[in-house]
């Protein structure tokens, strides 16, 4: 027996303990250990019952992620079949968060108990997989087909109480888990309860009709846009309803195999690892310690400042919020209260929590109040002179060991940092709107940002439960640069050539984006990009046409939803976009002005390619300039901050999947048609010519860093 699975005799009972820190992943060694243990226990007639438990903070929280795609023997199925066919009762005791294969292990045991705080979940669909180790066949036998589909589609864990109600577990244990579980097992032995294999039970199929399945899949489609895995899960559960256990298991195996090799699962697994890779920052040693952040100052109570304050309050960190005038402060605080109260109305937090969070944000008109803050986040207007003035003041006011951060989207962080007189203390914290909801946080490393400050910023991102991606300083950093210099510029250009906002949005949404570029622009306000371009003076540096339609709309006051018209027309009090003939007239006029040849129809394929490929090309430049450490960081940025379809893995993964030589050839072709833009990025050319990929580039770089 290996050391991570141990067995202890307690009179006629055997206690089998898995001890594989940190989360007791069911790796090949654990599976082998369990198999060997059960072989030994089967041969020992003195053992009348077995209890399986895990040491440490949780029951098995899933399979070993390093085995994804190639599970070495022994298989889960072999192990679970062995446990299920054990001739004496097998009880499992759950605590912490049992996930995926951990739950499937529990399903294969004869009896299940859990402590009150335990949670059980099958999150496989988030990786484009199905619970493929018997989960789709055993779960319906315990909870019924309907509840099984609901649990698998939700992909979220349920509490022990709910699990008991469903019949997923047999008992909730209050107090000490192990002694109580052993007592349960003793009782099972004493009452001669015997083994109770899940496979021998019938499936309760009540309510699992085509109508229910269709509705459930429609619900899942909203959360898992473009994914096929929900349908695969429904097919596997249908097999459990219709077929004997072994046939159902075979069917599940076929579906699981298919899902494992699907493009969707590869993309989602890529993102799973990519999101974990972001906190590995080249040149930042493990010995750099983050500073404690307990008191935060936020400057500006507008859209972003308010959202940032709520994000900190949600994380249990007190905020001092500074505004420039009493009425603006009051308005900001009122909006903050409304945001927190809406979380309460939706049942996400209790009344007490809401009150506590509202109480943890204190308003002020005096910058000097930030003298005791550990971290100060500036979120005032996007105005370089204003930001510089504030950082000059902060340089004087802030504690010597405070972290100074700016939420600027487009301005030069280094210029702002220098103004403070202590640029080593300055970092960018680029939140996305709404800041308390969006998972993405770009952490901007200035030319002089000290390692300790960067480490602290990364720790702050984690505390806020965000995906913090470290980026370097350039116009728009990584995400907005790809959007403004690629995606939106080209979408705007397509309008000049004769596409309509409706067509572009339809094509991009059917590609899988949450929202097309023009619906998004109308929602965010067409003045946002316009003002940024004006402030930075970027137009003078770029050949025309450059965001001509958007900027003309902004000049005309057609700001989008907030003004009732933009790329679309809106009825009062309604956010439904309606096509606007004025926009067609405007694009015709601008096309004449800039000498752009209009076409009567632009194929949908071309629209998709011309919006998505600039992301890849600009992404390659960003990579080569070292603005981000990895291509996969750009995938994380675009899937968590910009609605790029997760099932396509992000723009750089999508490029690899398409093949870089194809992507490169298209970009060369487009460059020959549009000489000012589309010049292929040198890195893209090199990788394409070498028949390589961004993933390979990341791998080589990871070894070097
Ligand atoms: N809106 C977005 O989607 C978004 C996203 C990311 C980053 N940003 C950046 O965040 C910053 C703020 O943007 P926003 O959309 O919240 O703007 P906003 O206009 O909604 O809010 C800015 C706030 O700053 C306040 N302010 C101005 N001068 C001040 C001073 N001297 N002291 C204290 N408060 C002052 C204003 O009164 C206003 O309430 C900008 O740098 C912007 O580029 C915005």
XYZ file of C-alpha atoms and ligand atoms in Angstrom:
749
model
C 0.000 0.000 0.000
C 1.312 3.490 -0.731
C 1.543 6.233 1.855
C -1.262 8.394 0.506
C -3.888 5.721 1.148
C -3.769 4.114 4.574
C -5.970 1.594 6.319
C -6.580 1.258 10.008
C -8.522 -1.502 11.729
C -11.128 -0.532 14.329
C -12.297 -3.938 15.577
C -14.263 -5.382 12.654
C -14.271 -2.106 10.750
C -11.651 -0.752 8.373
C -11.019 2.965 8.100
C -9.485 3.829 4.720
C -7.945 7.308 4.652
C -6.850 9.259 1.601
C -4.143 11.787 2.374
C -3.095 13.602 -0.781
C -2.705 17.303 0.033
C -3.745 19.933 -0.759
C -7.192 18.811 -1.971
C -6.963 15.011 -2.027
C -7.087 14.878 -5.819
C -7.754 11.328 -6.997
C -4.450 10.887 -8.807
C -3.194 7.608 -10.262
C -1.355 6.907 -6.996
C -4.525 7.404 -4.962
C -6.499 5.169 -7.321
C -3.813 2.490 -7.199
C -3.664 2.753 -3.404
C -7.428 2.390 -3.068
C -7.531 -0.569 -5.455
C -4.797 -2.353 -3.576
C -6.483 -1.590 -0.278
C -9.802 -2.967 -1.424
C -8.126 -6.092 -2.786
C -6.641 -6.650 0.676
C -9.924 -5.939 2.462
C -11.888 -8.283 0.175
C -9.537 -11.079 1.107
C -9.979 -10.390 4.818
C -13.243 -11.907 6.054
C -12.697 -10.261 9.452
C -13.547 -6.867 7.927
C -17.286 -6.341 8.155
C -17.518 -2.781 6.954
C -15.337 -0.094 5.379
C -15.323 3.654 5.923
C -13.632 5.890 3.329
C -12.582 9.361 4.453
C -10.072 12.029 3.535
C -7.526 13.759 5.754
C -6.981 17.521 5.581
C -9.297 20.357 4.736
C -11.506 18.630 2.201
C -12.767 15.387 0.758
C -11.415 14.684 -2.747
C -11.997 17.862 -4.758
C -11.724 16.087 -8.115
C -9.366 14.307 -10.434
C -5.718 15.296 -10.715
C -5.701 18.169 -13.203
C -2.260 17.229 -14.477
C -3.817 13.998 -15.792
C -6.344 15.833 -17.973
C -6.475 14.341 -21.425
C -4.420 11.232 -20.546
C -5.519 9.402 -17.404
C -2.953 6.754 -16.483
C -4.143 3.414 -15.073
C -5.870 2.313 -12.989
C -9.020 3.901 -14.354
C -11.683 5.515 -12.224
C -14.186 3.054 -13.604
C -12.171 0.038 -12.513
C -11.748 1.515 -9.044
C -15.398 2.480 -8.633
C -16.612 -0.910 -9.877
C -14.348 -2.584 -7.309
C -15.673 -0.462 -4.463
C -19.283 -0.862 -5.563
C -18.980 -4.653 -5.712
C -17.290 -4.955 -2.298
C -19.189 -7.699 -0.436
C -19.587 -5.788 2.855
C -20.986 -2.273 3.392
C -18.847 0.678 2.305
C -19.655 4.059 3.836
C -18.059 7.318 2.762
C -17.680 10.365 5.020
C -17.587 13.714 3.219
C -16.296 17.059 4.420
C -15.110 20.245 2.741
C -15.877 20.397 -0.966
C -16.287 17.076 -2.765
C -16.076 17.773 -6.473
C -16.132 15.857 -9.740
C -14.452 12.484 -9.385
C -14.643 12.958 -5.599
C -18.433 12.904 -5.836
C -18.314 10.020 -8.312
C -16.276 8.064 -5.764
C -18.963 8.770 -3.170
C -21.666 7.631 -5.618
C -19.901 4.285 -5.996
C -19.934 3.675 -2.226
C -22.926 1.961 -0.628
C -23.772 4.650 1.925
C -22.891 8.309 2.234
C -22.717 10.707 5.146
C -21.383 14.257 5.319
C -20.837 16.933 7.896
C -23.107 19.969 7.926
C -20.653 22.256 6.070
C -19.785 19.794 3.310
C -20.538 20.734 -0.278
C -20.909 18.421 -3.257
C -20.649 19.385 -6.902
C -20.099 18.117 -10.420
C -18.360 20.999 -12.224
C -17.241 18.984 -15.293
C -19.331 21.006 -17.744
C -17.246 24.101 -17.031
C -14.386 22.201 -18.686
C -16.518 20.952 -21.584
C -16.614 17.464 -20.042
C -19.304 15.284 -18.499
C -18.964 13.359 -15.239
C -17.596 10.367 -17.126
C -16.656 7.943 -14.366
C -20.154 6.642 -13.830
C -21.475 9.950 -12.493
C -24.199 10.331 -15.107
C -25.364 6.752 -14.475
C -25.161 6.552 -10.684
C -26.403 10.036 -9.777
C -29.853 9.537 -11.404
C -30.157 6.253 -9.501
C -29.846 8.162 -6.231
C -31.615 11.455 -6.887
C -33.729 10.799 -9.988
C -32.982 11.785 -13.565
C -34.489 15.257 -13.271
C -32.452 16.397 -10.262
C -29.353 14.720 -11.711
C -29.581 16.774 -14.889
C -30.195 19.931 -12.891
C -27.164 19.323 -10.700
C -24.855 18.522 -13.599
C -26.052 21.476 -15.696
C -25.696 23.920 -12.827
C -22.073 22.751 -12.333
C -22.265 24.391 -8.882
C -21.888 22.571 -5.558
C -24.856 22.006 -3.268
C -24.821 21.942 0.533
C -25.130 18.816 2.678
C -28.717 19.694 3.625
C -29.805 19.886 -0.020
C -27.881 16.686 -0.789
C -29.758 14.898 2.001
C -33.107 16.111 0.709
C -32.267 14.876 -2.781
C -31.185 11.461 -1.505
C -27.611 12.022 -2.618
C -26.416 11.397 0.930
C -28.053 9.370 3.682
C -27.120 11.349 6.746
C -25.872 14.777 7.815
C -23.542 14.593 10.776
C -23.439 17.380 13.332
C -20.179 17.549 15.239
C -17.142 15.346 14.825
C -17.347 13.534 11.481
C -15.148 10.475 11.880
C -16.408 9.051 15.206
C -20.009 9.628 14.090
C -19.353 8.018 10.706
C -17.735 4.986 12.384
C -20.772 4.715 14.658
C -23.000 4.802 11.545
C -21.002 2.019 9.976
C -21.180 -0.042 13.154
C -24.940 0.383 13.079
C -25.073 -0.734 9.435
C -23.080 -3.841 10.315
C -25.158 -4.523 13.433
C -28.427 -4.238 11.515
C -26.985 -6.391 8.729
C -27.793 -3.662 6.252
C -25.326 -5.205 3.822
C -23.851 -3.673 0.680
C -26.172 -1.435 -1.348
C -24.673 -0.966 -4.817
C -25.976 2.144 -6.540
C -25.932 0.340 -9.879
C -28.640 -2.046 -8.649
C -31.121 0.753 -8.039
C -33.825 1.839 -10.483
C -33.821 5.347 -11.979
C -36.725 7.565 -11.005
C -37.465 9.251 -14.348
C -40.476 11.280 -13.228
C -40.440 14.743 -14.767
C -37.531 13.919 -17.054
C -39.481 14.514 -20.250
C -38.428 16.157 -23.523
C -40.007 19.429 -22.481
C -38.007 19.517 -19.238
C -34.778 18.647 -21.054
C -35.339 21.347 -23.690
C -36.039 23.990 -21.053
C -33.049 22.957 -18.968
C -30.741 23.090 -21.967
C -32.059 26.529 -22.908
C -31.236 27.727 -19.379
C -27.749 26.216 -19.538
C -27.124 27.800 -22.949
C -27.366 31.228 -21.323
C -24.604 30.434 -18.848
C -22.468 28.267 -21.125
C -22.768 30.085 -24.397
C -21.962 28.014 -27.461
C -21.116 24.886 -25.459
C -22.269 21.438 -26.455
C -21.415 19.713 -23.181
C -24.855 20.413 -21.611
C -26.487 18.394 -24.404
C -23.953 15.601 -23.966
C -24.824 15.466 -20.269
C -28.542 15.250 -21.107
C -27.828 12.416 -23.569
C -25.888 10.506 -20.931
C -28.688 10.869 -18.391
C -31.217 9.748 -21.012
C -29.050 6.651 -21.385
C -29.311 6.059 -17.630
C -33.097 6.262 -17.928
C -33.382 3.998 -20.955
C -30.625 1.415 -20.632
C -29.475 -1.187 -18.117
C -26.555 0.030 -15.984
C -23.717 -1.573 -17.967
C -25.082 -0.389 -21.312
C -25.633 3.089 -19.879
C -22.087 3.102 -18.581
C -20.812 2.150 -22.027
C -22.813 4.974 -23.575
C -21.494 7.406 -20.972
C -17.967 6.238 -21.838
C -18.491 7.017 -25.515
C -19.860 10.466 -24.752
C -17.108 11.186 -22.216
C -14.450 10.149 -24.723
C -15.990 12.393 -27.362
C -16.182 15.331 -24.919
C -12.583 14.889 -23.840
C -11.342 15.259 -27.407
C -13.742 18.038 -28.361
C -12.473 21.461 -29.417
C -14.701 22.958 -26.729
C -13.112 20.995 -23.914
C -9.588 21.682 -25.134
C -10.394 25.403 -25.182
C -11.949 25.393 -21.721
C -9.129 23.351 -20.212
C -6.664 25.757 -21.788
C -8.434 28.621 -20.003
C -8.472 26.672 -16.745
C -4.682 26.470 -16.812
C -4.267 29.945 -18.313
C -6.185 31.531 -15.428
C -3.882 29.777 -12.988
C -0.753 30.796 -14.885
C -1.385 34.542 -14.663
C 0.016 34.900 -11.167
C 3.405 33.519 -12.274
C 5.151 36.729 -13.184
C 8.627 36.564 -14.748
C 11.264 38.227 -12.640
C 9.131 38.257 -9.511
C 10.696 35.865 -7.024
C 8.737 33.876 -4.440
C 10.672 35.657 -1.730
C 8.923 38.966 -2.402
C 6.284 39.408 0.285
C 3.010 41.254 -0.245
C 2.201 44.091 2.135
C -0.927 43.742 4.254
C -3.860 45.736 2.866
C -6.534 46.505 5.422
C -7.517 50.091 4.699
C -8.085 51.365 1.183
C -8.623 54.846 -0.184
C -10.550 55.377 -3.435
C -10.491 58.753 -5.193
C -13.501 59.557 -7.364
C -17.005 58.235 -6.667
C -18.065 57.918 -10.305
C -18.842 54.751 -12.274
C -15.488 53.123 -11.577
C -14.658 54.532 -8.147
C -18.071 53.448 -6.833
C -17.695 49.936 -8.248
C -14.139 49.649 -6.896
C -15.308 50.717 -3.436
C -18.024 48.034 -3.535
C -15.499 45.422 -4.661
C -13.324 46.154 -1.603
C -16.315 46.252 0.730
C -17.411 42.860 -0.651
C -13.955 41.529 0.244
C -14.280 42.844 3.802
C -11.852 45.735 3.356
C -12.845 49.182 4.659
C -12.829 52.086 2.184
C -12.311 55.810 2.516
C -13.933 57.348 -0.577
C -12.870 60.855 -1.604
C -14.820 63.131 -3.979
C -14.409 66.690 -5.097
C -17.804 68.144 -4.121
C -20.516 67.292 -1.531
C -23.285 66.631 -4.076
C -21.007 64.360 -6.128
C -20.014 62.447 -3.015
C -23.651 62.048 -1.980
C -24.600 60.864 -5.467
C -21.727 58.372 -5.486
C -22.583 57.021 -2.042
C -26.266 56.706 -3.016
C -25.271 54.634 -6.061
C -23.042 52.454 -3.907
C -25.905 51.862 -1.458
C -28.209 50.955 -4.353
C -25.655 48.464 -5.736
C -25.177 46.738 -2.389
C -28.906 46.724 -1.652
C -29.625 45.132 -5.010
C -27.269 42.263 -4.049
C -29.401 41.905 -0.931
C -32.703 41.986 -2.846
C -31.378 39.281 -5.137
C -30.633 37.156 -2.109
C -26.859 37.142 -2.606
C -26.163 38.712 0.784
C -28.137 39.126 4.004
C -29.468 42.421 5.338
C -26.743 42.426 8.015
C -24.032 41.867 5.419
C -25.452 44.682 3.279
C -25.472 47.047 6.248
C -21.965 46.065 7.214
C -20.688 46.660 3.677
C -22.432 50.011 3.318
C -21.033 50.970 6.723
C -17.511 50.020 5.684
C -17.406 52.743 2.998
C -16.851 56.180 4.431
C -17.122 59.308 2.280
C -14.936 62.384 2.486
C -13.979 65.518 0.559
C -10.493 65.658 1.953
C -7.596 63.888 0.280
C -5.609 64.218 3.520
C -7.926 61.582 5.018
C -6.021 59.027 2.955
C -2.905 59.496 5.100
C -3.516 56.208 6.900
C -4.513 54.074 3.868
C -2.474 50.987 2.924
C -3.574 51.276 -0.711
C -4.993 54.243 -2.610
C -6.814 53.723 -5.916
C -7.315 56.791 -8.052
C -10.405 56.698 -10.317
C -11.027 60.319 -11.340
C -11.729 61.580 -14.873
C -9.399 60.378 -17.618
C -7.453 63.641 -17.581
C -3.672 63.533 -17.438
C -3.204 66.948 -15.783
C -5.777 66.081 -13.088
C -4.255 62.677 -12.405
C -0.780 64.156 -12.233
C -1.950 66.719 -9.683
C -3.525 64.028 -7.565
C -0.404 61.865 -7.627
C 1.720 64.870 -6.689
C -0.525 65.297 -3.627
C -0.503 61.584 -2.879
C 3.280 61.543 -2.951
C 3.144 63.894 0.010
C 0.031 62.610 1.824
C 0.312 58.820 1.578
C 2.189 56.775 4.164
C 5.738 55.823 3.165
C 4.715 52.191 2.806
C 1.417 52.781 0.994
C 0.681 51.437 -2.485
C -0.484 54.078 -4.969
C -2.650 52.871 -7.841
C -4.322 54.432 -10.856
C -7.313 53.064 -12.734
C -6.409 54.894 -15.931
C -7.425 53.084 -19.151
C -5.342 54.913 -21.706
C -2.952 57.396 -20.093
C 0.764 56.822 -19.579
C 1.106 55.318 -16.112
C 4.821 56.133 -15.999
C 4.158 59.848 -16.412
C 1.565 59.758 -13.638
C 3.882 57.711 -11.399
C 6.845 60.068 -11.824
C 4.710 62.955 -10.659
C 4.303 61.335 -7.237
C 8.028 61.546 -6.613
C 7.913 57.863 -5.616
C 7.208 55.971 -8.861
C 8.419 52.716 -7.297
C 5.247 52.761 -5.139
C 2.904 53.197 -8.114
C 1.056 50.472 -10.003
C -1.955 50.437 -12.325
C -5.098 48.662 -11.179
C -7.213 48.646 -14.305
C -10.675 47.498 -13.274
C -13.454 46.761 -15.748
C -16.974 48.043 -15.532
C -18.912 47.170 -13.382
C -15.829 46.905 -11.168
C -17.563 44.904 -8.444
C -18.744 42.289 -10.962
C -16.158 41.888 -13.706
C -13.549 39.233 -12.961
C -10.740 40.817 -14.932
C -8.166 43.123 -13.360
C -5.237 44.335 -15.432
C -2.343 44.986 -13.071
C -0.143 47.531 -14.786
C 3.557 47.286 -14.042
C 5.148 50.688 -14.540
C 8.767 51.135 -15.587
C 9.751 51.713 -11.948
C 7.126 49.698 -10.030
C 8.898 47.891 -7.173
C 8.548 44.085 -7.004
C 6.932 44.329 -3.571
C 4.285 46.716 -4.890
C 3.528 44.414 -7.817
C 3.298 41.395 -5.514
C 0.926 43.348 -3.281
C -1.230 44.298 -6.267
C -1.429 40.641 -7.297
C -2.434 39.685 -3.750
C -5.093 42.429 -3.774
C -6.505 41.000 -7.023
C -6.778 37.572 -5.386
C -8.402 39.038 -2.285
C -10.999 40.662 -4.555
C -11.461 37.234 -6.241
C -10.428 38.649 -9.571
C -8.205 37.270 -12.275
C -5.284 39.671 -12.089
C -3.186 39.768 -15.263
C 0.077 41.709 -15.143
C 0.547 43.969 -18.166
C 3.113 46.570 -19.183
C 2.578 50.203 -20.085
C 1.374 51.055 -23.598
C -1.653 52.794 -25.093
C -4.682 50.835 -23.844
C -2.497 48.217 -22.088
C -3.309 44.751 -23.429
C -7.105 44.435 -23.533
C -8.157 47.895 -24.694
C -5.260 48.078 -27.132
C -6.425 44.906 -28.857
C -9.960 46.265 -28.822
C -9.231 49.765 -30.053
C -6.315 49.097 -32.391
C -7.833 45.933 -33.772
C -11.362 44.791 -33.203
C -13.301 48.088 -32.991
C -11.205 49.870 -35.574
C -11.937 47.168 -38.097
C -15.628 46.915 -37.150
C -15.917 50.668 -37.746
C -14.118 50.305 -41.088
C -16.591 47.583 -42.151
C -19.420 50.099 -41.727
C -17.673 52.459 -44.115
C -17.391 49.645 -46.646
C -21.126 48.916 -46.517
C -21.796 46.537 -43.609
C -24.515 47.524 -41.153
C -24.196 47.521 -37.341
C -26.910 44.821 -37.295
C -24.900 42.547 -39.574
C -21.626 42.986 -37.687
C -23.291 42.436 -34.302
C -25.194 39.381 -35.568
C -22.036 37.807 -37.001
C -19.942 38.489 -33.897
C -22.658 37.178 -31.593
C -22.991 34.029 -33.660
C -19.212 33.640 -33.424
C -19.963 33.409 -29.707
C -19.256 36.848 -28.248
C -21.602 37.901 -25.460
C -22.406 41.062 -27.366
C -21.580 42.510 -30.774
C -19.216 45.526 -30.924
C -21.860 48.133 -31.711
C -24.432 47.069 -29.130
C -21.517 47.138 -26.681
C -20.340 50.549 -27.809
C -23.854 51.981 -27.517
C -24.080 50.521 -24.028
C -20.718 51.840 -22.825
C -21.223 55.220 -24.542
C -19.716 56.204 -27.870
C -18.033 59.155 -26.194
C -15.760 56.896 -24.094
C -13.455 55.784 -26.916
C -13.789 59.152 -28.651
C -12.644 61.046 -25.559
C -9.774 58.625 -25.001
C -8.582 59.126 -28.567
C -8.872 62.900 -28.188
C -7.084 62.974 -24.829
C -4.162 60.879 -25.959
C -4.066 62.536 -29.396
C -3.889 59.140 -31.042
C -5.721 60.180 -34.201
C -2.764 62.253 -35.342
C -0.589 59.146 -35.098
C -2.849 56.842 -37.138
C -3.744 56.873 -40.840
C -7.386 57.687 -41.669
C -9.952 56.242 -41.676
C -9.628 55.464 -37.971
C -12.799 54.976 -35.831
C -14.517 57.518 -38.075
C -18.113 56.384 -37.588
C -17.857 56.066 -33.803
C -16.192 59.426 -33.400
C -18.650 61.186 -35.690
C -21.547 59.737 -33.694
C -19.904 61.010 -30.512
C -19.444 64.480 -32.018
C -23.135 64.511 -32.982
C -24.138 63.622 -29.424
C -25.324 60.175 -30.511
C -23.752 58.529 -27.503
C -25.774 55.306 -27.537
C -28.345 54.108 -25.012
C -27.879 57.087 -22.710
C -28.812 59.598 -25.438
C -31.441 57.478 -27.206
C -29.411 56.955 -30.360
C -26.000 55.816 -31.472
C -25.275 52.909 -33.786
C -28.941 52.082 -33.141
C -32.069 53.952 -32.202
C -33.720 53.375 -28.795
C -37.270 54.011 -27.611
C -37.549 55.902 -24.329
C -37.056 53.591 -21.354
C -36.171 50.605 -23.530
C -32.749 49.176 -24.328
C -33.797 47.261 -27.443
C -31.641 48.393 -30.376
C -33.531 49.336 -33.562
C -31.808 49.823 -36.934
C -31.345 53.489 -37.694
C -31.426 54.711 -41.329
C -29.561 57.848 -40.183
C -26.543 55.657 -39.429
C -26.546 54.284 -42.971
C -26.671 57.826 -44.337
C -23.824 58.791 -42.016
C -21.626 55.875 -43.080
C -22.284 56.694 -46.758
C -21.268 60.293 -46.191
C -18.093 59.278 -44.324
C -17.188 56.681 -46.956
C -17.302 59.432 -49.602
C -15.244 61.723 -47.393
C -12.511 59.116 -46.880
C -12.674 57.687 -50.397
C -13.782 54.232 -49.225
C -15.339 52.045 -51.922
C -18.719 50.718 -50.701
C -19.914 47.217 -51.558
C -23.545 46.133 -51.817
C -22.900 43.115 -49.594
C -20.053 41.949 -47.387
C -20.023 38.201 -46.683
C -20.559 37.203 -43.040
C -17.352 35.157 -43.085
C -15.380 38.225 -44.001
C -16.996 40.235 -41.207
C -16.041 37.604 -38.611
C -12.501 37.289 -39.878
C -11.898 41.010 -40.082
C -13.070 41.605 -36.525
C -11.333 38.625 -34.906
C -8.011 38.421 -36.763
C -6.830 41.919 -35.766
C -7.024 40.690 -32.168
C -4.525 38.006 -33.058
C -2.229 40.334 -34.969
C -2.241 43.045 -32.296
C -1.948 40.335 -29.644
C 1.223 39.064 -31.326
C 2.714 42.568 -31.224
C 1.815 42.938 -27.557
C 3.498 39.614 -26.853
C 6.635 40.503 -28.716
C 6.883 43.837 -26.908
C 6.677 41.966 -23.604
C 3.510 43.796 -22.513
C 2.222 40.434 -21.257
C 4.231 37.368 -20.280
C 2.256 34.789 -22.225
C -0.130 34.456 -25.156
C -2.476 32.686 -22.768
C -2.654 35.876 -20.644
C -4.329 37.550 -23.626
C -6.822 34.694 -23.791
C -7.646 35.247 -20.130
C -8.018 38.987 -20.661
C -10.350 38.595 -23.615
C -12.533 35.846 -22.152
C -12.895 37.427 -18.706
C -13.078 41.097 -19.706
C -14.390 41.375 -23.259
C -16.886 38.563 -23.810
C -14.729 36.537 -26.220
C -16.331 33.058 -26.352
C -14.789 30.798 -23.716
C -15.538 27.718 -25.791
C -13.057 29.071 -28.351
C -10.376 29.494 -25.677
C -9.509 33.160 -26.350
C -8.114 34.831 -29.479
C -4.592 33.368 -29.314
C -5.793 29.826 -28.623
C -8.304 30.257 -31.433
C -5.460 31.304 -33.738
C -3.466 28.195 -32.807
C -6.517 26.004 -33.349
C -7.096 27.595 -36.768
C -3.409 27.208 -37.662
C -1.046 30.171 -37.661
C -0.027 29.753 -41.287
C -3.683 30.158 -42.344
C -4.146 33.143 -40.071
C -0.940 34.707 -41.343
C -1.894 34.156 -44.998
C -5.232 35.908 -44.446
C -3.547 38.828 -42.730
C -1.051 39.169 -45.585
C -3.975 39.159 -48.037
C -5.831 41.827 -46.052
C -2.669 43.905 -45.805
C -2.448 43.934 -49.598
C -5.992 45.359 -49.691
C -5.707 47.774 -46.761
C -2.114 48.900 -46.759
C -2.314 51.234 -43.734
C -3.444 48.547 -41.386
C -3.045 44.790 -41.215
C 0.711 44.763 -41.446
C 1.480 41.274 -40.135
C 3.118 41.229 -36.707
C 6.708 39.940 -37.013
C 6.129 37.322 -34.307
C 3.079 35.978 -36.121
C 5.081 35.747 -39.323
C 7.938 33.918 -37.618
C 5.684 31.428 -35.870
C 3.680 30.829 -39.048
C 6.817 30.255 -41.096
C 8.155 27.840 -38.498
C 4.817 26.008 -38.434
C 4.732 26.808 -34.748
C 2.067 28.146 -32.378
C 1.548 30.675 -29.596
C 1.314 27.754 -27.172
C 4.771 26.571 -28.245
C 6.092 30.118 -27.871
C 4.632 30.260 -24.343
C 6.236 26.921 -23.479
C 9.692 27.991 -24.647
C 9.382 31.288 -22.820
C 8.212 29.622 -19.596
C 11.443 27.608 -19.526
C 13.536 30.728 -20.018
C 11.741 32.967 -17.466
N -15.971 53.679 -17.333
C -15.271 52.609 -17.647
O -15.776 51.651 -18.244
C -13.823 52.525 -17.242
C -13.197 51.286 -17.244
C -11.889 51.188 -16.800
C -11.217 52.320 -16.384
N -11.840 53.526 -16.423
C -11.073 54.687 -15.945
O -11.513 54.990 -14.632
C -11.399 56.369 -14.386
C -12.741 56.910 -13.940
O -13.698 56.661 -14.945
P -15.262 56.710 -14.668
O -15.930 56.099 -15.814
O -15.545 56.227 -13.305
O -15.517 58.299 -14.698
P -16.677 59.092 -13.979
O -16.776 60.390 -14.689
O -17.896 58.275 -13.820
O -16.094 59.334 -12.513
C -15.012 60.156 -12.228
C -15.266 60.759 -10.849
O -14.098 61.399 -10.379
C -14.508 62.532 -9.654
N -13.418 63.508 -9.523
C -12.932 64.337 -10.457
N -11.920 65.068 -9.933
C -11.768 64.668 -8.665
C -10.876 65.046 -7.614
N -9.965 65.985 -7.774
N -11.016 64.428 -6.419
C -11.927 63.482 -6.230
N -12.794 63.087 -7.200
C -12.709 63.670 -8.387
C -15.663 63.084 -10.444
O -16.462 63.968 -9.696
C -16.375 61.809 -10.839
O -17.355 61.446 -9.893
C -10.860 56.965 -15.666
O -9.469 57.059 -15.563
C -11.255 55.958 -16.713
O -10.426 55.977 -17.839
C -13.119 53.648 -16.819
